[in-house]
Short mmCIF file of C-alpha atoms and ligand atoms in Angstrom, two decimals:
data_model
loop_
_atom_site.label_atom_id
_atom_site.label_comp_id
_atom_site.label_asym_id
_atom_site.label_seq_id
_atom_site.Cartn_x
_atom_site.Cartn_y
_atom_site.Cartn_z
CA MET B 24 -21.84 0.24 -8.97
CA ALA B 25 -18.79 -0.26 -11.16
CA ALA B 26 -17.19 -3.70 -11.01
CA PRO B 27 -14.14 -3.83 -8.75
CA LEU B 28 -10.91 -3.25 -10.65
CA SER B 29 -9.02 -6.13 -9.01
CA ARG B 30 -10.18 -9.48 -7.69
CA LEU B 31 -8.81 -12.82 -6.62
CA SER B 32 -9.46 -15.78 -8.89
CA CYS B 33 -8.88 -19.47 -8.17
CA LEU B 34 -6.86 -21.51 -10.64
CA GLY B 35 -8.49 -24.67 -9.33
CA CYS B 36 -12.25 -24.02 -9.34
CA GLY B 37 -12.53 -20.60 -10.98
CA ALA B 38 -14.23 -18.96 -7.98
CA THR B 39 -13.56 -15.24 -7.60
CA ARG B 40 -13.33 -13.30 -4.35
CA PRO B 41 -12.91 -9.66 -3.43
CA ILE B 42 -9.29 -8.58 -3.28
CA GLU B 43 -9.78 -7.14 0.23
CA GLU B 44 -10.35 -10.62 1.67
CA ALA B 45 -6.60 -11.09 1.96
CA LEU B 46 -6.80 -14.76 1.09
CA THR B 47 -3.71 -16.77 0.22
CA GLU B 48 -5.55 -19.88 -0.99
CA CYS B 49 -9.04 -20.63 -2.27
CA PRO B 50 -11.46 -21.11 0.64
CA ALA B 51 -13.60 -23.41 -1.52
CA CYS B 52 -11.03 -25.83 -2.96
CA GLY B 53 -7.65 -24.86 -1.48
CA GLY B 54 -6.33 -23.96 -4.95
CA LEU B 55 -3.85 -21.26 -5.90
CA LEU B 56 -5.23 -17.75 -6.24
CA GLU B 57 -4.19 -15.10 -8.70
CA VAL B 58 -4.89 -11.40 -8.83
CA LEU B 59 -6.82 -10.27 -11.89
CA HIS B 60 -7.04 -6.58 -12.74
CA ASP B 61 -9.52 -5.11 -15.18
CA LEU B 62 -6.76 -3.17 -16.92
CA ALA B 63 -8.81 -2.50 -20.05
CA SER B 64 -11.06 -0.27 -17.93
CA PHE B 65 -8.27 2.36 -17.90
CA GLY B 66 -9.07 2.87 -21.59
CA ARG B 67 -5.44 3.42 -22.63
CA SER B 68 -3.85 2.07 -25.78
CA GLY B 69 -0.57 0.18 -25.74
CA ARG B 70 1.17 3.25 -27.15
CA GLU B 71 -0.30 5.44 -24.37
CA TRP B 72 0.90 3.03 -21.70
CA ARG B 73 4.39 3.00 -23.18
CA ASP B 74 4.46 6.81 -23.29
CA LEU B 75 3.34 7.02 -19.65
CA PHE B 76 6.03 4.55 -18.53
CA ASP B 77 8.68 6.30 -20.65
CA ARG B 78 7.81 9.64 -19.03
CA ARG B 79 8.08 8.16 -15.54
CA ARG B 80 11.36 6.47 -16.37
CA SER B 81 12.96 9.66 -17.64
CA ALA B 82 11.56 12.03 -14.98
CA LEU B 83 14.34 13.66 -12.95
CA PRO B 84 13.92 13.05 -9.22
CA ASN B 85 14.72 15.57 -6.51
CA ALA B 86 15.02 15.45 -2.72
CA GLU B 87 11.24 15.50 -2.25
CA THR B 88 10.46 12.73 -4.75
CA PRO B 89 8.75 9.87 -2.89
CA ALA B 90 10.46 6.48 -3.03
CA PHE B 91 7.68 4.83 -5.03
CA GLU B 92 8.30 7.27 -7.89
CA ARG B 93 11.90 6.04 -8.09
CA SER B 94 10.84 2.39 -7.99
CA GLY B 95 11.07 0.10 -11.00
CA VAL B 96 8.07 -1.78 -9.62
CA TRP B 97 5.74 1.17 -9.02
CA ARG B 98 6.68 2.79 -12.33
CA TYR B 99 4.06 0.34 -13.63
CA ARG B 100 1.75 0.86 -10.65
CA GLU B 101 -1.61 0.79 -12.43
CA HIS B 102 -0.72 -2.71 -13.66
CA VAL B 103 0.85 -3.84 -10.39
CA PHE B 104 -1.74 -3.03 -7.77
CA PRO B 105 -4.29 -0.32 -8.50
CA ALA B 106 -6.10 -1.04 -5.21
CA LEU B 107 -3.24 0.66 -3.33
CA ALA B 108 -3.07 4.45 -3.20
CA PRO B 109 0.43 5.85 -3.77
CA GLU B 110 0.66 7.15 -0.17
CA GLU B 111 0.09 3.58 1.09
CA ILE B 112 3.13 2.18 -0.67
CA VAL B 113 6.11 0.92 1.36
CA SER B 114 9.00 1.34 -1.06
CA LYS B 115 12.76 1.60 -0.58
CA PRO B 116 12.71 1.97 -3.71
CA GLU B 117 13.30 -1.39 -5.43
CA GLY B 118 13.62 -2.60 -9.01
CA ALA B 119 15.23 -0.35 -11.63
CA THR B 120 18.02 -2.93 -11.70
CA ARG B 121 20.62 -2.95 -14.44
CA LEU B 122 20.36 -4.94 -17.62
CA TYR B 123 23.88 -5.98 -18.60
CA ARG B 124 24.80 -6.63 -22.20
CA SER B 125 27.21 -9.45 -21.60
CA ALA B 126 29.01 -9.71 -24.93
CA ASP B 127 32.17 -11.52 -23.77
CA LEU B 128 30.28 -13.87 -21.51
CA GLY B 129 27.83 -14.44 -24.37
CA LYS B 130 30.69 -15.48 -26.63
CA GLU B 131 31.79 -18.07 -24.10
CA VAL B 132 28.37 -19.70 -24.10
CA GLY B 133 27.65 -19.21 -27.80
CA LEU B 134 25.00 -16.50 -27.47
CA ALA B 135 25.48 -13.37 -29.59
CA ARG B 136 22.79 -11.37 -27.78
CA LEU B 137 22.99 -12.30 -24.10
CA PHE B 138 21.65 -9.95 -21.44
CA ILE B 139 21.67 -10.37 -17.67
CA LYS B 140 18.86 -8.70 -15.71
CA HIS B 141 20.62 -8.35 -12.36
CA GLU B 142 18.01 -8.63 -9.62
CA GLY B 143 20.81 -8.92 -7.09
CA GLU B 144 20.92 -5.14 -7.30
CA ASN B 145 17.73 -4.78 -5.29
CA PRO B 146 17.88 -3.34 -1.73
CA THR B 147 18.19 -6.71 0.04
CA LEU B 148 20.18 -8.14 -2.89
CA SER B 149 17.50 -10.34 -4.44
CA PHE B 150 14.37 -10.03 -6.59
CA LYS B 151 12.20 -10.85 -3.57
CA ASP B 152 12.04 -7.09 -2.83
CA ARG B 153 9.82 -6.60 -5.86
CA GLY B 154 7.20 -8.89 -4.40
CA MET B 155 7.66 -7.72 -0.84
CA THR B 156 7.05 -4.02 -1.53
CA VAL B 157 3.58 -5.04 -2.72
CA GLY B 158 3.01 -7.64 -0.01
CA VAL B 159 4.01 -5.46 2.92
CA SER B 160 2.17 -2.41 1.56
CA TRP B 161 -0.98 -4.51 1.21
CA ALA B 162 -0.51 -6.06 4.68
CA ARG B 163 -0.35 -2.56 6.15
CA HIS B 164 -3.41 -1.48 4.16
CA LEU B 165 -5.30 -4.46 5.58
CA GLY B 166 -4.11 -3.71 9.11
CA ARG B 167 -2.22 -6.99 9.44
CA THR B 168 0.64 -6.79 11.93
CA ASP B 169 2.14 -10.30 11.95
CA VAL B 170 3.59 -11.15 8.55
CA VAL B 171 5.09 -14.60 8.09
CA CYS B 172 7.03 -16.66 5.57
CA ALA B 173 9.06 -19.81 5.10
CA SER B 174 12.28 -19.12 3.28
CA THR B 175 15.44 -20.42 1.68
CA GLY B 176 16.96 -17.13 2.84
CA ASP B 177 16.02 -14.35 0.47
CA THR B 178 12.29 -14.10 1.12
CA SER B 179 12.99 -13.81 4.86
CA ALA B 180 15.58 -11.08 4.26
CA ALA B 181 13.15 -9.07 2.15
CA LEU B 182 10.20 -9.59 4.50
CA ALA B 183 12.29 -8.59 7.54
CA SER B 184 13.63 -5.51 5.82
CA TYR B 185 10.28 -4.21 4.53
CA ALA B 186 8.40 -5.01 7.75
CA ALA B 187 11.10 -3.09 9.65
CA GLU B 188 9.90 0.09 7.93
CA VAL B 189 6.35 -0.27 9.23
CA PRO B 190 5.78 0.67 12.89
CA GLY B 191 3.99 -2.13 14.73
CA MET B 192 4.58 -4.75 12.08
CA ARG B 193 6.40 -7.94 13.04
CA ALA B 194 8.10 -10.35 10.63
CA VAL B 195 8.11 -14.01 11.60
CA VAL B 196 10.38 -16.18 9.46
CA LEU B 197 10.65 -19.98 9.36
CA LEU B 198 14.00 -21.19 8.10
CA PRO B 199 15.36 -24.69 7.46
CA GLU B 200 18.08 -24.80 10.08
CA ALA B 201 21.63 -24.65 8.69
CA LYS B 202 20.37 -24.70 5.09
CA ILE B 203 20.60 -20.96 4.32
CA THR B 204 23.73 -18.83 4.09
CA GLY B 205 25.14 -16.80 6.97
CA GLU B 206 24.66 -13.59 4.99
CA GLN B 207 20.98 -14.35 4.48
CA LEU B 208 20.50 -15.28 8.13
CA SER B 209 22.21 -12.05 9.21
CA GLN B 210 19.65 -10.04 7.26
CA ALA B 211 16.66 -11.52 9.10
CA LEU B 212 18.38 -11.09 12.46
CA HIS B 213 19.60 -7.56 11.80
CA HIS B 214 16.21 -6.34 10.60
CA GLY B 215 14.54 -7.65 13.73
CA ALA B 216 12.52 -10.60 12.46
CA LEU B 217 11.40 -13.28 14.89
CA THR B 218 13.69 -15.90 13.36
CA LEU B 219 12.84 -19.56 13.81
CA GLY B 220 15.21 -22.25 12.59
CA LEU B 221 13.36 -25.54 12.16
CA ALA B 222 14.89 -28.98 11.97
CA THR B 223 13.52 -29.68 8.49
CA ASP B 224 13.97 -28.55 4.89
CA PHE B 225 12.25 -25.66 3.09
CA ASP B 226 9.28 -27.82 2.11
CA GLY B 227 8.78 -28.74 5.77
CA CYS B 228 8.87 -25.07 6.77
CA MET B 229 6.41 -24.23 3.99
CA ARG B 230 3.89 -26.81 5.19
CA ILE B 231 4.05 -25.49 8.74
CA VAL B 232 3.77 -21.82 7.78
CA ALA B 233 0.78 -22.58 5.53
CA ASP B 234 -0.92 -24.38 8.44
CA LEU B 235 -0.04 -21.45 10.71
CA ALA B 236 -1.71 -19.04 8.29
CA ARG B 237 -4.85 -21.25 8.22
CA THR B 238 -5.16 -21.35 11.98
CA HIS B 239 -3.71 -18.07 13.31
CA PRO B 240 -4.22 -14.39 12.51
CA VAL B 241 -0.98 -14.05 10.56
CA TYR B 242 -0.55 -12.87 6.98
CA LEU B 243 1.40 -15.26 4.75
CA LEU B 244 3.89 -13.56 2.45
CA ASN B 245 5.35 -16.45 0.51
CA SER B 246 4.83 -16.30 -3.25
CA LYS B 247 1.76 -18.46 -2.71
CA ASN B 248 0.27 -15.10 -1.78
CA PRO B 249 -0.77 -13.78 -5.20
CA VAL B 250 -0.04 -10.13 -4.40
CA ARG B 251 3.70 -10.97 -4.34
CA ILE B 252 3.44 -12.13 -7.95
CA GLU B 253 2.14 -8.70 -8.97
CA GLY B 254 5.38 -7.04 -7.93
CA GLN B 255 7.61 -9.73 -9.39
CA LYS B 256 5.99 -9.61 -12.81
CA THR B 257 7.78 -6.28 -13.33
CA ILE B 258 11.12 -8.14 -13.72
CA GLY B 259 10.18 -9.13 -17.25
CA GLN B 260 8.31 -5.92 -17.97
CA GLU B 261 11.20 -3.75 -16.85
CA ALA B 262 13.66 -5.83 -18.90
CA ILE B 263 11.54 -5.23 -22.02
CA HIS B 264 11.44 -1.52 -21.17
CA ASP B 265 15.24 -1.62 -20.66
CA LEU B 266 15.55 -2.99 -24.21
CA GLY B 267 13.66 0.01 -25.58
CA TRP B 268 10.49 -2.08 -25.93
CA GLU B 269 12.26 -4.80 -27.91
CA VAL B 270 10.81 -8.10 -26.76
CA PRO B 271 13.54 -10.72 -26.25
CA ASP B 272 13.16 -14.19 -27.71
CA TRP B 273 13.79 -15.82 -24.34
CA PHE B 274 13.70 -15.25 -20.62
CA VAL B 275 15.68 -17.86 -18.72
CA VAL B 276 14.78 -18.09 -15.03
CA PRO B 277 15.92 -20.30 -12.14
CA VAL B 278 13.04 -22.25 -10.59
CA GLY B 279 12.56 -22.98 -6.90
CA ASN B 280 9.01 -22.51 -5.68
CA ALA B 281 8.16 -21.42 -9.27
CA GLY B 282 6.65 -18.05 -8.34
CA ASN B 283 9.00 -16.08 -10.52
CA VAL B 284 8.32 -17.97 -13.76
CA SER B 285 4.62 -17.50 -13.01
CA ALA B 286 5.10 -13.80 -12.38
CA ILE B 287 7.17 -13.03 -15.47
CA GLY B 288 4.72 -14.95 -17.64
CA LYS B 289 1.72 -13.13 -16.19
CA GLY B 290 3.28 -9.71 -16.76
CA ILE B 291 3.97 -10.59 -20.37
CA ARG B 292 0.45 -11.86 -21.00
CA GLU B 293 -1.05 -8.70 -19.56
CA TRP B 294 1.14 -6.49 -21.74
CA LEU B 295 0.22 -8.55 -24.81
CA ASP B 296 -3.48 -8.13 -23.97
CA LEU B 297 -3.08 -4.36 -23.58
CA GLY B 298 -1.03 -3.98 -26.75
CA VAL B 299 1.99 -2.69 -24.83
CA ILE B 300 4.03 -5.36 -26.65
CA GLY B 301 3.25 -7.25 -29.84
CA LYS B 302 5.35 -10.39 -29.50
CA ARG B 303 5.46 -13.19 -26.96
CA PRO B 304 8.86 -14.15 -25.55
CA ARG B 305 9.47 -17.76 -24.61
CA ILE B 306 10.20 -18.67 -21.01
CA ALA B 307 12.71 -21.31 -19.97
CA GLY B 308 12.85 -22.56 -16.40
CA ALA B 309 16.14 -23.96 -15.08
CA GLN B 310 16.71 -26.20 -12.09
CA ALA B 311 19.65 -27.79 -10.33
CA GLU B 312 19.87 -31.58 -10.57
CA ALA B 313 19.67 -31.79 -6.76
CA ALA B 314 16.26 -30.11 -6.73
CA ASP B 315 14.58 -30.81 -10.06
CA PRO B 316 10.89 -31.67 -9.50
CA PHE B 317 9.64 -29.13 -12.03
CA TYR B 318 12.04 -30.44 -14.66
CA ARG B 319 10.91 -34.00 -13.99
CA SER B 320 7.28 -32.91 -14.31
CA PHE B 321 8.11 -31.23 -17.60
CA LEU B 322 9.65 -34.49 -18.87
CA THR B 323 6.25 -36.17 -18.40
CA GLY B 324 4.65 -33.43 -20.51
CA PHE B 325 3.28 -32.20 -17.17
CA ALA B 326 1.07 -35.30 -17.02
CA GLU B 327 2.54 -35.82 -13.56
CA ARG B 328 3.25 -33.27 -10.83
CA VAL B 329 6.50 -34.66 -9.45
CA THR B 330 7.72 -33.88 -5.94
CA ARG B 331 10.87 -35.13 -4.30
CA THR B 332 13.18 -34.52 -1.35
CA ALA B 333 15.63 -31.88 -2.49
CA ASP B 334 19.32 -32.67 -1.97
CA GLU B 335 22.15 -30.42 -1.00
CA THR B 336 23.28 -27.89 -3.62
CA GLU B 337 25.20 -24.61 -3.64
CA ALA B 338 22.08 -23.21 -5.30
CA SER B 339 20.50 -23.34 -1.84
CA ALA B 340 17.84 -20.70 -2.58
CA ILE B 341 16.18 -23.12 -4.99
CA ARG B 342 16.58 -26.24 -2.88
CA ILE B 343 12.86 -27.01 -3.01
CA GLY B 344 11.20 -30.35 -3.67
CA ALA B 345 7.52 -29.38 -3.96
CA PRO B 346 7.16 -26.07 -5.86
CA VAL B 347 4.00 -24.38 -4.57
CA SER B 348 3.37 -22.39 -7.77
CA HIS B 349 3.71 -25.43 -10.07
CA PRO B 350 0.26 -25.00 -11.76
CA LYS B 351 0.91 -21.33 -12.55
CA ALA B 352 4.43 -21.92 -13.80
CA ARG B 353 3.30 -24.85 -15.92
CA ARG B 354 0.72 -22.59 -17.58
CA GLU B 355 3.36 -19.97 -18.43
CA ILE B 356 5.81 -22.52 -19.84
CA GLU B 357 3.07 -24.03 -22.00
CA LEU B 358 1.53 -20.75 -23.16
CA SER B 359 4.90 -19.30 -24.13
CA ASN B 360 6.01 -22.47 -25.91
CA GLY B 361 8.82 -22.49 -23.40
CA THR B 362 10.89 -25.26 -21.90
CA VAL B 363 12.48 -26.50 -18.69
CA THR B 364 16.07 -27.62 -18.32
CA ARG B 365 18.32 -28.97 -15.61
CA VAL B 366 22.01 -28.50 -14.87
CA THR B 367 24.53 -30.40 -12.77
CA GLU B 368 26.32 -29.01 -9.74
CA ALA B 369 29.54 -28.75 -11.78
CA GLU B 370 27.74 -26.85 -14.55
CA LEU B 371 26.17 -24.31 -12.21
CA LEU B 372 29.42 -23.73 -10.33
CA GLU B 373 31.27 -23.32 -13.60
CA ALA B 374 28.69 -20.83 -14.89
CA ALA B 375 28.84 -18.82 -11.66
CA ALA B 376 32.63 -18.71 -11.87
CA LEU B 377 32.55 -17.72 -15.53
CA ALA B 378 30.06 -14.88 -15.00
CA ASN B 379 31.95 -13.57 -11.99
CA ARG B 380 35.24 -13.87 -13.88
CA HIS B 381 33.65 -11.51 -16.41
CA GLY B 382 32.81 -9.06 -13.64
CA LEU B 383 29.15 -9.96 -13.04
CA ALA B 384 28.45 -10.74 -9.38
CA ILE B 385 25.77 -13.39 -9.79
CA CYS B 386 24.92 -16.10 -7.25
CA PRO B 387 24.81 -19.90 -7.73
CA ASN B 388 21.01 -19.81 -8.20
CA SER B 389 21.33 -17.23 -10.98
CA ALA B 390 24.08 -19.40 -12.44
CA VAL B 391 21.57 -22.22 -12.82
CA ALA B 392 19.75 -20.01 -15.31
CA LEU B 393 22.96 -19.05 -17.09
CA ALA B 394 24.11 -22.66 -17.28
CA GLY B 395 20.60 -23.57 -18.43
CA ALA B 396 20.76 -20.99 -21.22
CA ALA B 397 24.14 -22.35 -22.29
CA LYS B 398 22.79 -25.89 -22.30
CA LEU B 399 19.70 -24.93 -24.32
CA ARG B 400 22.02 -23.20 -26.78
CA ARG B 401 24.21 -26.32 -27.10
CA GLU B 402 21.14 -28.47 -27.65
CA GLY B 403 19.89 -26.07 -30.33
CA ALA B 404 16.70 -25.05 -28.50
CA ILE B 405 18.00 -21.46 -28.37
CA GLY B 406 19.50 -20.03 -31.54
CA ARG B 407 22.88 -18.29 -31.60
CA ASP B 408 21.45 -14.92 -32.64
CA GLU B 409 18.35 -14.94 -30.48
CA THR B 410 18.00 -12.28 -27.80
CA VAL B 411 18.23 -13.95 -24.40
CA VAL B 412 17.59 -12.35 -21.02
CA VAL B 413 18.93 -14.42 -18.15
CA VAL B 414 17.34 -13.40 -14.86
CA ALA B 415 20.01 -13.22 -12.15
CA THR B 416 17.94 -13.57 -9.01
CA ALA B 417 20.40 -12.59 -6.26
CA HIS B 418 23.83 -11.12 -5.66
CA ALA B 419 26.93 -13.30 -5.42
CA ILE B 420 27.85 -11.76 -2.09
CA LYS B 421 24.93 -13.47 -0.34
CA PHE B 422 26.57 -16.80 -1.16
CA SER B 423 30.22 -16.10 -0.34
CA GLY B 424 30.71 -19.60 1.11
CA ALA B 425 30.02 -21.16 -2.28
CA ALA B 426 32.57 -18.88 -3.93
CA VAL B 427 35.25 -19.52 -1.33
CA ARG B 428 34.69 -23.29 -1.54
CA TYR B 429 34.88 -23.19 -5.33
CA HIS B 430 38.09 -21.19 -5.46
CA GLY B 431 39.69 -23.46 -2.87
CA SER B 432 38.96 -26.49 -5.05
CA ASP B 433 40.71 -27.73 -8.18
CA ALA B 434 37.81 -26.72 -10.42
CA ARG B 435 38.43 -25.27 -13.87
CA HIS B 436 38.12 -21.56 -13.08
CA ALA B 437 39.38 -21.79 -9.49
CA ASN B 438 41.47 -18.81 -8.40
CA PRO B 439 42.84 -19.87 -5.03
CA ALA B 440 44.23 -17.39 -2.53
CA ARG B 441 47.89 -18.07 -1.67
CA SER B 442 49.35 -17.89 1.82
CA LEU B 443 52.84 -16.38 1.97
CA PRO B 444 55.39 -15.36 4.54
CA ALA B 445 55.30 -11.59 5.17
CA SER B 446 58.26 -10.67 2.98
CA LEU B 447 58.91 -8.66 -0.17
CA GLU B 448 60.75 -11.58 -1.81
CA ALA B 449 57.83 -13.91 -1.29
CA VAL B 450 55.37 -11.42 -2.81
CA ALA B 451 57.67 -10.50 -5.69
CA GLY B 452 58.29 -14.19 -6.31
CA GLN B 453 54.58 -14.73 -6.87
CA LEU B 454 54.47 -11.96 -9.51
CA ARG B 455 57.21 -13.72 -11.51
CA ARG B 456 55.50 -17.13 -11.46
C1 LIG U 525 13.56 -17.27 -4.33
C2 LIG U 525 14.74 -17.43 -5.21
C3 LIG U 525 14.67 -18.16 -6.41
C4 LIG U 525 13.48 -18.96 -6.83
O1 LIG U 525 12.36 -18.23 -7.17
P1 LIG U 525 10.95 -18.97 -7.18
O2 LIG U 525 9.98 -17.89 -7.43
O3 LIG U 525 10.80 -19.59 -5.83
O4 LIG U 525 11.01 -20.00 -8.25
C5 LIG U 525 15.78 -18.18 -7.23
N1 LIG U 525 16.92 -17.56 -6.88
C6 LIG U 525 17.02 -16.87 -5.74
C7 LIG U 525 18.32 -16.23 -5.41
C8 LIG U 525 15.95 -16.79 -4.87
O5 LIG U 525 16.07 -16.12 -3.72
ZN1 LIG U 526 -10.96 -22.87 -5.76
#
């Protein structure tokens, strides 16, 4: 019999398990699992892969075209999850987000070749859809009906929305009470998830949901589940494709649970192995000062795995004190000769305001990456003429409270609304000011 194309492999002890076992941690040592595909067995050269992906990208859709064929995730389907047949895919579609060449914004932060990959343009307005199309498709394939997650707001929105498309599937979401935005909460409620607000922070919710998955027949769809990573790795791959196969010098990514850095790094390594690309981009992780355990670990040369209690920040989607994917993300930072940086609350708010002032609707979490890129530029770690892709992870509109608070303050780029009497003179008077 031929060896299975995909398997689960433990980062901790190296054990491998069949992919169909639907495990979300190693049963032997409790370590993180990753999905490994035997992609060389397809027997295609790098050039042949690029041609295939180019053909799919330029194919004209019509009314009968299935969603997965319009998806920026499933465009790369052999590399994403070959164990799923196309007719098993639950797709909206997702991905195929825009890559913005942000010349004016780049000038402001001293980067001549700045691009923003806007993952806020996904169906539920964050990159989590890329992971969830894989996770929910696989859950359905396995016959799992209760799918669960802990969330800072965007994972729960994506899980609820994808599960809502599958008859008989129920999303159960654990949220840190009053620590996610109203827009995010509305998504889980609207899409019919069993929504549980717990009196703890994200890390507390994560511990409970992991225990729930160990003791009850529920399928965990946090990024600890390695199948999520397979969808998310297409963020970096699609950005490279967007650039006409030019590999950027840097990807700059906000870090919360650290799944996304792990995913982007894995996608790049696989494409290097297959000869799809010939150069390795560097990956920079960026955190907010209020929730900076990965940065603090980096400062020790990763000798220590730091955890902390995360404090309040407008970058609430990355308010995480114990990043679950730390070992994977560490590997990608080290292998890519990357770095980790940290920005203050003022810096991230400023960067969000600046990007939005230039017409790009990015959220405070995305702004952590932008502010991080600016800081790395100032420190000389990133060169002026290097090609930099900042990953914007969600849309500004999911965090309207942060924007309204900022513009009501006396911050540098604040643009406060003015209250006026209902008269022509009052309005005209404002125009003359
Ligand atoms: C989930 C999320 C992140 C963090 O991604 P990780 O994979 O947990 O590091 C960043 N920004 C937004 C908007 C998110 O929803
Ligand atoms: Zn193990």
